[in-house]
Coordinates of C-alpha atoms and ligand atoms in Angstrom, one line a residue:
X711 CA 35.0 -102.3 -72.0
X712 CA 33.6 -105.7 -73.3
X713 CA 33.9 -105.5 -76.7
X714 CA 32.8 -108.4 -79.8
X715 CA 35.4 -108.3 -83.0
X716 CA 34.0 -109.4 -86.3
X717 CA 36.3 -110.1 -89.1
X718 CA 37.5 -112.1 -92.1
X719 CA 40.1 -114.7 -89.9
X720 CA 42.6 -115.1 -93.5
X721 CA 45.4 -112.5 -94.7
X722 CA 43.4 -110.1 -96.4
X723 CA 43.9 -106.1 -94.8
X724 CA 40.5 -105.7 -92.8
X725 CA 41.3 -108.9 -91.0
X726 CA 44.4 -108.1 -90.4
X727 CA 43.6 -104.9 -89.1
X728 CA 40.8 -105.8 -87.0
X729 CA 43.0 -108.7 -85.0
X730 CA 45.4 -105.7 -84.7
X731 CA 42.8 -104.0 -83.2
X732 CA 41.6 -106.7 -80.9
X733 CA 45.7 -107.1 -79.8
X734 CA 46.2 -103.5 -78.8
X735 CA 42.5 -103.3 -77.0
X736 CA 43.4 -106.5 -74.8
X737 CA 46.8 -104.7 -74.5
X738 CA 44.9 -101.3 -72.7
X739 CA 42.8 -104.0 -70.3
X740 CA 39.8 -104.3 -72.5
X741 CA 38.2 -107.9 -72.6
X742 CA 38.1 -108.6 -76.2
X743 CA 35.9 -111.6 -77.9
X744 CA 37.0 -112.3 -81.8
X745 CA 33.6 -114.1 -83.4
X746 CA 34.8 -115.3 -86.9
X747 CA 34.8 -118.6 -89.0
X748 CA 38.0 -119.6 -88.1
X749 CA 41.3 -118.5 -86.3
X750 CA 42.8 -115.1 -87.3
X751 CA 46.2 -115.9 -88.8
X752 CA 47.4 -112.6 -87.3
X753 CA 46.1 -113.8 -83.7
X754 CA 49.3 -115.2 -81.8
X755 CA 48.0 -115.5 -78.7
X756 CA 44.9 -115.8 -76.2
X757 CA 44.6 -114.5 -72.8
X758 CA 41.7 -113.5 -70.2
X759 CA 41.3 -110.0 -72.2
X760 CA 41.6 -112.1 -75.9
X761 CA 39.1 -115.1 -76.5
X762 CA 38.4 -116.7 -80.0
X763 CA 34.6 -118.2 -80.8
X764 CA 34.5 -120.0 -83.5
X765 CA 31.0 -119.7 -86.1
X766 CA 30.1 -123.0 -86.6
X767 CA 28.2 -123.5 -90.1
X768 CA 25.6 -126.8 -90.0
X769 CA 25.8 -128.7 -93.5
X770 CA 22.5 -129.9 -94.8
X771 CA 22.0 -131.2 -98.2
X772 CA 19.0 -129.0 -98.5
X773 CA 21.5 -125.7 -99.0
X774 CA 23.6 -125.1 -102.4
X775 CA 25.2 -122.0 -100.0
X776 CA 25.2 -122.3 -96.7
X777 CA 23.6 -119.6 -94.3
X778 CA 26.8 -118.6 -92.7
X779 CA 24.9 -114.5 -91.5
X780 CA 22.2 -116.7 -89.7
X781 CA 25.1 -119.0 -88.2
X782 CA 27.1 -115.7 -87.1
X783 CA 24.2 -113.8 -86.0
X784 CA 23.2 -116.4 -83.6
X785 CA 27.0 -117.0 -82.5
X786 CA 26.7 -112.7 -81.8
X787 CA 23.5 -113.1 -79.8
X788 CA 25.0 -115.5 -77.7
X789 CA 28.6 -114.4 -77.2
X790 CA 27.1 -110.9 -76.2
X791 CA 24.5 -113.1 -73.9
X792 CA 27.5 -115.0 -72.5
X793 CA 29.8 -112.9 -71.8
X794 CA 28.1 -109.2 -71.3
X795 CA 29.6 -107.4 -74.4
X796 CA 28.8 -103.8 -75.1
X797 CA 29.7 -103.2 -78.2
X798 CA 30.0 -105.5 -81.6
X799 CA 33.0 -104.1 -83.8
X800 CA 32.1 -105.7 -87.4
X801 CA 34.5 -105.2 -89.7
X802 CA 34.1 -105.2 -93.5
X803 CA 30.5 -104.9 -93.9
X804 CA 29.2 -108.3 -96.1
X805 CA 27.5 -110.0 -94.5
X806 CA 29.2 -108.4 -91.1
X807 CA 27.3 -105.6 -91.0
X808 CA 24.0 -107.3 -91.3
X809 CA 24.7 -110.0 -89.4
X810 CA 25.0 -107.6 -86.5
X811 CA 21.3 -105.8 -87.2
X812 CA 19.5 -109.0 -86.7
X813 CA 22.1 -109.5 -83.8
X814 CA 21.1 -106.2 -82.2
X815 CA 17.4 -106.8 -82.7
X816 CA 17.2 -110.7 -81.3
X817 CA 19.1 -109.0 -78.1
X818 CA 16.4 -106.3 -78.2
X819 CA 13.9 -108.5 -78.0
X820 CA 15.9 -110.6 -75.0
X821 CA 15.9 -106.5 -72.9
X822 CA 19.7 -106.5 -74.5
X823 CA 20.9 -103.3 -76.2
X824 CA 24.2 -104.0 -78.1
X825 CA 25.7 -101.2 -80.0
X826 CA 27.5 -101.9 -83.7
X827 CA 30.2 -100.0 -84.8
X828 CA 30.6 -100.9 -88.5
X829 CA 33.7 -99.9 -90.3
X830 CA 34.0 -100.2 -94.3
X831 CA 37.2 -101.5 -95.6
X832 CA 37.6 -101.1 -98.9
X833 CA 36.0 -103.5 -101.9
X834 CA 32.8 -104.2 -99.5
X835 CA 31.9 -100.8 -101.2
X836 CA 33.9 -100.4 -103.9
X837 CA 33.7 -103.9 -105.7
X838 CA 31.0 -106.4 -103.8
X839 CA 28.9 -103.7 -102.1
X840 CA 27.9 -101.5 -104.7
X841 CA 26.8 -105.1 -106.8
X842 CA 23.1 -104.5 -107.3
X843 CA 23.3 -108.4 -105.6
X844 CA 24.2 -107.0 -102.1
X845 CA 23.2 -102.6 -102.8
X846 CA 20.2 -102.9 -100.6
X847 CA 20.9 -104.9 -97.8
X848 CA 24.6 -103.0 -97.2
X849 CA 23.3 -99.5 -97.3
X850 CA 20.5 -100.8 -94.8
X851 CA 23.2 -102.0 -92.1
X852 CA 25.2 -98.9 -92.8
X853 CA 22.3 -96.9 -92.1
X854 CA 21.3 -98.5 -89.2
X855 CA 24.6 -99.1 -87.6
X856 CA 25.3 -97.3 -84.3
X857 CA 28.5 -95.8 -85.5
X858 CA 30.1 -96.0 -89.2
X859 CA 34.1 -95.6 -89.8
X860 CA 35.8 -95.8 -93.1
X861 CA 39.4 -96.2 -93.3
X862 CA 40.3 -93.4 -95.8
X863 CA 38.7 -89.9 -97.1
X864 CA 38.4 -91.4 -100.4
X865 CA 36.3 -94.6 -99.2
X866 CA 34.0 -92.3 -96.9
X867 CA 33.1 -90.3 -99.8
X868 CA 33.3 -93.5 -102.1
X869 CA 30.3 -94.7 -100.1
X870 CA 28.6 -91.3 -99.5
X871 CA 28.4 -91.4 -103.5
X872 CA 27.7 -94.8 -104.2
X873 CA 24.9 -95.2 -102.0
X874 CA 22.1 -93.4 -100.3
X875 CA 23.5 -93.1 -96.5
X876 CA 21.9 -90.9 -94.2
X877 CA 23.9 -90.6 -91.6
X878 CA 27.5 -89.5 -90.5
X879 CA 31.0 -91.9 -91.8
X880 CA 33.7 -90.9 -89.7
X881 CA 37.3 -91.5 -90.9
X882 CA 39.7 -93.5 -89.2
X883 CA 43.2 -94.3 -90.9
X884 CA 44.4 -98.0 -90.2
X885 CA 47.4 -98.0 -88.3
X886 CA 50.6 -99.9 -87.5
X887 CA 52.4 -101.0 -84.0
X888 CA 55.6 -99.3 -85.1
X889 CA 57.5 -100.9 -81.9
X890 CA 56.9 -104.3 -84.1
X891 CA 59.0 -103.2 -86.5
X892 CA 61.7 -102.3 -84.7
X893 CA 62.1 -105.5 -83.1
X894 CA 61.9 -107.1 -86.1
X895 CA 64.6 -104.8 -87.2
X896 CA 66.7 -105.5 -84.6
X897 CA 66.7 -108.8 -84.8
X898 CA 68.6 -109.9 -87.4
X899 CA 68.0 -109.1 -90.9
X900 CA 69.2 -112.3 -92.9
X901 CA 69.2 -109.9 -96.3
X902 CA 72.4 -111.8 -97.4
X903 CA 70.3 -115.2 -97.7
X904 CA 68.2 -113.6 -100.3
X905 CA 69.8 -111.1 -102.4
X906 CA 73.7 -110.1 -103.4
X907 CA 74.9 -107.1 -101.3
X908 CA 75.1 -105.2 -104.1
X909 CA 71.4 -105.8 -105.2
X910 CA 68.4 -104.3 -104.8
X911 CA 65.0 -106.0 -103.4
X912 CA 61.7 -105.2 -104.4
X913 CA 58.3 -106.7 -102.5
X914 CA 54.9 -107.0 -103.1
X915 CA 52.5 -108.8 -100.5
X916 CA 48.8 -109.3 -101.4
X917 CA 46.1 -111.7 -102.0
X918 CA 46.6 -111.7 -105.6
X919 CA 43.1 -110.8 -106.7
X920 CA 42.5 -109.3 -110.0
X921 CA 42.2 -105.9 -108.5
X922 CA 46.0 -106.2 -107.6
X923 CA 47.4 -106.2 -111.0
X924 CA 50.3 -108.8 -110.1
X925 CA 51.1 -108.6 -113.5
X926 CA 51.9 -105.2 -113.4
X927 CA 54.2 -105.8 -110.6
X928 CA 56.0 -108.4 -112.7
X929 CA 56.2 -106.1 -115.7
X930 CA 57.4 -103.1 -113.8
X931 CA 60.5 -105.7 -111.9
X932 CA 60.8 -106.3 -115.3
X933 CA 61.8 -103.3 -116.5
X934 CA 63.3 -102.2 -113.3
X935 CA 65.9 -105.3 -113.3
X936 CA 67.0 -104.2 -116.8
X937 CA 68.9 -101.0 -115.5
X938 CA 69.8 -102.2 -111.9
X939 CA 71.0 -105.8 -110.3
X940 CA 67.5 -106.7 -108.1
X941 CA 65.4 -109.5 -107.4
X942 CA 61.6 -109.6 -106.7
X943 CA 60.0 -111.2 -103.6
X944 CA 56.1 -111.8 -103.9
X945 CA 54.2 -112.7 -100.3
X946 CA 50.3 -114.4 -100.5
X947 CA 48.6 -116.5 -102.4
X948 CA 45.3 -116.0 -104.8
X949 CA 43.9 -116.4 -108.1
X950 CA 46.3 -114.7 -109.9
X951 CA 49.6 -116.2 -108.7
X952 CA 49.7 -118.5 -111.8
X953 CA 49.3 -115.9 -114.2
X954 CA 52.1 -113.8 -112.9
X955 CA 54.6 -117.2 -112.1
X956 CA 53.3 -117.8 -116.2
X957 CA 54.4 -114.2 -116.8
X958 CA 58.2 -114.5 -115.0
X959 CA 58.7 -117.2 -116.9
X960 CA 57.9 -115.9 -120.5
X961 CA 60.3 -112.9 -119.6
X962 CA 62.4 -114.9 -118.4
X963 CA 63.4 -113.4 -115.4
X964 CA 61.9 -116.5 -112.9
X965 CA 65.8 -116.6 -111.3
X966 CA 65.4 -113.2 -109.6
X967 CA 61.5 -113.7 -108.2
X968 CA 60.5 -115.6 -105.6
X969 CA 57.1 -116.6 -105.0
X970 CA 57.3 -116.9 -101.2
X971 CA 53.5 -118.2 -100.3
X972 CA 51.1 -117.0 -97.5
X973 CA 53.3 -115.7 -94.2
X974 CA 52.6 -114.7 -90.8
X975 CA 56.9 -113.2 -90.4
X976 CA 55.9 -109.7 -92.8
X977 CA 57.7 -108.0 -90.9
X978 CA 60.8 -110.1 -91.2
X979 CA 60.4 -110.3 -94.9
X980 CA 59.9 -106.3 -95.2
X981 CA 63.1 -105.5 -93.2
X982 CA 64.9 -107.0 -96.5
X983 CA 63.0 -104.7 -98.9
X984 CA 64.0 -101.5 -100.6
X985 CA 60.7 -100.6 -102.5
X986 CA 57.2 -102.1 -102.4
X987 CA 55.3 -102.0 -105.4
X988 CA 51.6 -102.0 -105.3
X989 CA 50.0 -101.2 -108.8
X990 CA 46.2 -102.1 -107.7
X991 CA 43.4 -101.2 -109.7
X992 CA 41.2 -99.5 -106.7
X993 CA 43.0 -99.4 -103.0
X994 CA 40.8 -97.8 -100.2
X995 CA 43.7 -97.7 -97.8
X996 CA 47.0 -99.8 -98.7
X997 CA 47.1 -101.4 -95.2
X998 CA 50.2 -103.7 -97.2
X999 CA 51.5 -100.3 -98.7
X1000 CA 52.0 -98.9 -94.7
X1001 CA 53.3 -101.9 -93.2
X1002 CA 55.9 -102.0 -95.8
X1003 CA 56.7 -98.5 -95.0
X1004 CA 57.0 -98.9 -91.2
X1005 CA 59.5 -101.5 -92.4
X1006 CA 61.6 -98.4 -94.4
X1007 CA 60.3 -99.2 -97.8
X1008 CA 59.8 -96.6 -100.1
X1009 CA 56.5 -97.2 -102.5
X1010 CA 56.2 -97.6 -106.1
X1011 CA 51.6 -97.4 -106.0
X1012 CA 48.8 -96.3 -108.3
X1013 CA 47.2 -93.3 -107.6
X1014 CA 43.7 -94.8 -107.2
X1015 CA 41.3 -94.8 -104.1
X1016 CA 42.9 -93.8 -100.2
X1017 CA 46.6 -94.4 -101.7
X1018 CA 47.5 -91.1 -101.8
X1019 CA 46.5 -90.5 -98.8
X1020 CA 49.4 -92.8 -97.7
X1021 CA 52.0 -92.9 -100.1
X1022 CA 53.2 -89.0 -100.2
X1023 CA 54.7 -88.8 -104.2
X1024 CA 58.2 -87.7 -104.4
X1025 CA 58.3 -87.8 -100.5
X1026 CA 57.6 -91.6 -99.3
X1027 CA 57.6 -93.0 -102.8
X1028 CA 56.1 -92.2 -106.0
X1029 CA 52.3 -92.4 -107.3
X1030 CA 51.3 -93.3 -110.9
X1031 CA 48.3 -93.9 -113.1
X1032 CA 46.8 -97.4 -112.9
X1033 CA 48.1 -99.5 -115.5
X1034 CA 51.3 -97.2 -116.6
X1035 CA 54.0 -99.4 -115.9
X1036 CA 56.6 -97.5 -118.1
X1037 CA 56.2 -94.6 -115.5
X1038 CA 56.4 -97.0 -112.4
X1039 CA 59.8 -98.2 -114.0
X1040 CA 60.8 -94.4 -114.0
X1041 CA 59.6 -93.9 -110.8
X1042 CA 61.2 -97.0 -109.4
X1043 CA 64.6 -96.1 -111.3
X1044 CA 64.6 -92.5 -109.5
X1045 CA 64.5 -93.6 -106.4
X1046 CA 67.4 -96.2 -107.0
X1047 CA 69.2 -93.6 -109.0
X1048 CA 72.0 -93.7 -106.0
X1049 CA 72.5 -95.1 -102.5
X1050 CA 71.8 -92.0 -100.8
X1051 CA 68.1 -91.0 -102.9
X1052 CA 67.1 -94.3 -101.9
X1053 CA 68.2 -94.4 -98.3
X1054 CA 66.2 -91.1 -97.9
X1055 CA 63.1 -92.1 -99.2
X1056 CA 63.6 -95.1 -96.8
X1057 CA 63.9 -93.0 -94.2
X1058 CA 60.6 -90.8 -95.4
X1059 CA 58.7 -93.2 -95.6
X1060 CA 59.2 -94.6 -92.1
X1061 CA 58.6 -91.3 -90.9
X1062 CA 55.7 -90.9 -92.3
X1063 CA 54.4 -93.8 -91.2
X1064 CA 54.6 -93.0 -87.8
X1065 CA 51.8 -91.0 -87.8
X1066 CA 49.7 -93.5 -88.6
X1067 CA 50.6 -95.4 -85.5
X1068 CA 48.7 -97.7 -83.1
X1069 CA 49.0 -95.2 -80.1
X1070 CA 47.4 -92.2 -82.2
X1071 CA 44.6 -94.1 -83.7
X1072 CA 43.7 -96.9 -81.1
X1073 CA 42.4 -94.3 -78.6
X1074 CA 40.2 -93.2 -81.2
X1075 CA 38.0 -96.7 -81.6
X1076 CA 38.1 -96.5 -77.7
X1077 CA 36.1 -93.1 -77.7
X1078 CA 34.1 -94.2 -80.4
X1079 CA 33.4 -97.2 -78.3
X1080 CA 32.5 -95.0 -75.5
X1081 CA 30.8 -92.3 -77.1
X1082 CA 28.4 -95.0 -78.9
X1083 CA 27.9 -96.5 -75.4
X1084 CA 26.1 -93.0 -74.9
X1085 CA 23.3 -92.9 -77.8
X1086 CA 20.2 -93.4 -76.4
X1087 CA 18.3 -96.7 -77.5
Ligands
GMT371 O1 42.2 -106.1 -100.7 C1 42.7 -106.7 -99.8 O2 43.9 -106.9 -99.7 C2 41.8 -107.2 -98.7 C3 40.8 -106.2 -98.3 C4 40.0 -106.6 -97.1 O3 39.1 -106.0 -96.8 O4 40.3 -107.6 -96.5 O5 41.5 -104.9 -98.1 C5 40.8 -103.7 -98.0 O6 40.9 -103.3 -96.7 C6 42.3 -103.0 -96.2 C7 42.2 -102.7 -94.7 O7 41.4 -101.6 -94.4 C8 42.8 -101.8 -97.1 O8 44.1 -101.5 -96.6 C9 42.8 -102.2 -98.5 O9 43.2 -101.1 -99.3 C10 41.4 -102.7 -99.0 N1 41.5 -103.2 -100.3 C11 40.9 -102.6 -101.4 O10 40.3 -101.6 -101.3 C12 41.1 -103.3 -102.7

């Protein structure tokens, strides 16, 4: 198949995902065209089944904000033009989403019938979406996608509540290429460069938006470093990095964590952890909370949106109301409570995320992809 990716190109999960995506698709023989602003950063290659076009945005001192769904659209109509695509796979649905409806209709107009698969990610409906500033205009391009996937139970019925759809949202978990982690497994694990042997190492990787809580990452290392020798790695950057470097530093605790910036080697990093934490306010998936998993970490999360649909409590890690760091401490101190507690939650948790793995839910997108390349026009 001939298939058109849309996607955020930076570190944040549905981009992420979607180059994923792209990777395993080109992988199976399918000619994949990633449309996007810039680069993925998860994209390490190009090939004749991967190509990258870039959406070109024209300055003009006329626009405060520039157009960018009119630049994309038109990028759409003529990568699809160009290159014969059959479906558009838009992912994270502002302004993707409707980007692709005028996409489809320009087409129609040309005697060219795309079909859009749209899948919802996470704050596109939970935090920007539901906005009364972008309400109408997403529930219209969910409603008149081809085919609507949301990455959790909780976000499909999120959306189902929030807004008035009237049509079907099927669920589809995001996955992990498991194999990736055992490479970077068996390469080796420089652990020793970052951490005693006798310590433990905690992670947390995100953009650092509010809806993280990277503060109450820092409180619960905090409390967790109190009872057992540890140090705290932090991978990303955002808006709240600051406030949580500010925070190490009035506990005085900025020795054992390391702010280690944006990074494309994850999976390195991850091989070094024991426990993740991930404290977010709202989480439709925990894409970061899964990768750290496939990496044997066992997860300290809240027990908001999709996230306990990954992280199993008292089985993978341990789930806790948003905001209550004392029990994420606890939590955190029973799974180090001995060598052998935490080396089975480890273990757990790897397990578990093996289901969620590229070769289960990749040939899922494909039928979709198929299946939608059946509807009548
Ligand atoms: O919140 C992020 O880290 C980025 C955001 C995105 O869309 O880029 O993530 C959302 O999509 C991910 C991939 O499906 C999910 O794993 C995240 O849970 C979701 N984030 C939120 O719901 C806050």
């Amino acid at each position: 198949m001939k298939i058109g990716i849309v996607c955020y190109p930076t570190y944040g999960g549905s981009g992420v995902l979607a180059t994923e995506l792209g990777m395993a698709l080109a992988d199976k023989g399918h000619e994949v065209h990633f449309i996007t602003y810039n680069h993925p950063v998860r994209l390490d290659y190009l090939s004749h089944h991967l190509h990258f076009h870039r959406v070109d945005i024209e300055e003009y001192p006329l626009f405060q904000y520039q157009p960018y769904e009119l630049a994309l659209s038109s990028k759409m109509v003529e990568v699809v033009r160009k290159h014969n695509l059959e479906v558009l796979h838009v992912h994270y649905a502002i302004p993707h989403a409707y980007a692709a409806y005028m996409a489809k209709e320009m087409l129609k107009e040309k005697g060219i019938f795309i079909k859009v698969v749209t899948t919802l990610h996470g704050t596109d409906i939970t935090l920007v979406g539901s906005h009364p500033t972008y309400k109408t205009a997403v529930e219209f391009s969910i409603n008149h996608s081809d085919v609507v996937t949301a990455v959790s139970n909780n976000l499909r019925q999120t959306t189902l509540d929030r807004f008035n759809i009237t049509r079907d949202i099927q669920v589809v978990y995001n996955f992990i290429d498991i194999k990736r982690y055992k490479e970077a497994e068996a390469e080796e694990c420089q652990r020793i460069t970052l951490a005693e042997p006798d310590e433990i190492i905690l992670t947390h990787v995100s953009n650092f938006r509010a809806v993280k809580r990277v503060q109450d990452v820092i409180r619960t290392f905090y409390g967790v470093q109190k009872e057992v020798p540890s140090k705290l790695l932090l991978i990303g950057e955002g808006p709240d990095r600051i406030k949580a470097e500010n925070l190490t530093k009035k506990l005085k605790i900025s020795d054992k964590v390391f702010f280690l910036g944006n990074s494309t080697e994850v999976r390195k990093i991850l091989c070094y952890s024991d426990v993740f934490l991930l404290p977010s306010q709202t989480e439709s998936f925990g894409l970061a909370a899964l990768e750290a998993m496939a990496g044997k970490t066992a997860i300290i999360s809240t027990n908001t949106g999709g996230l306990p649909e990954v992280n199993v409590h008292g089985k993978t890690g341990f789930l806790s109301d948003v905001g209550d760091v004392d029990d994420m401490v606890a939590n955190t101190l029973k799974i180090l409570k001995n060598k052998e507690t935490l080396e089975q939650f480890k273990r757990q948790a790897y397990e578990h995320a093996k289901s969620f793995s590229l070769d289960n839910i990749v040939p899922v997108y494909e039928e979709i992809y198929s299946n939608c390349l059946q509807i009548e026009v």
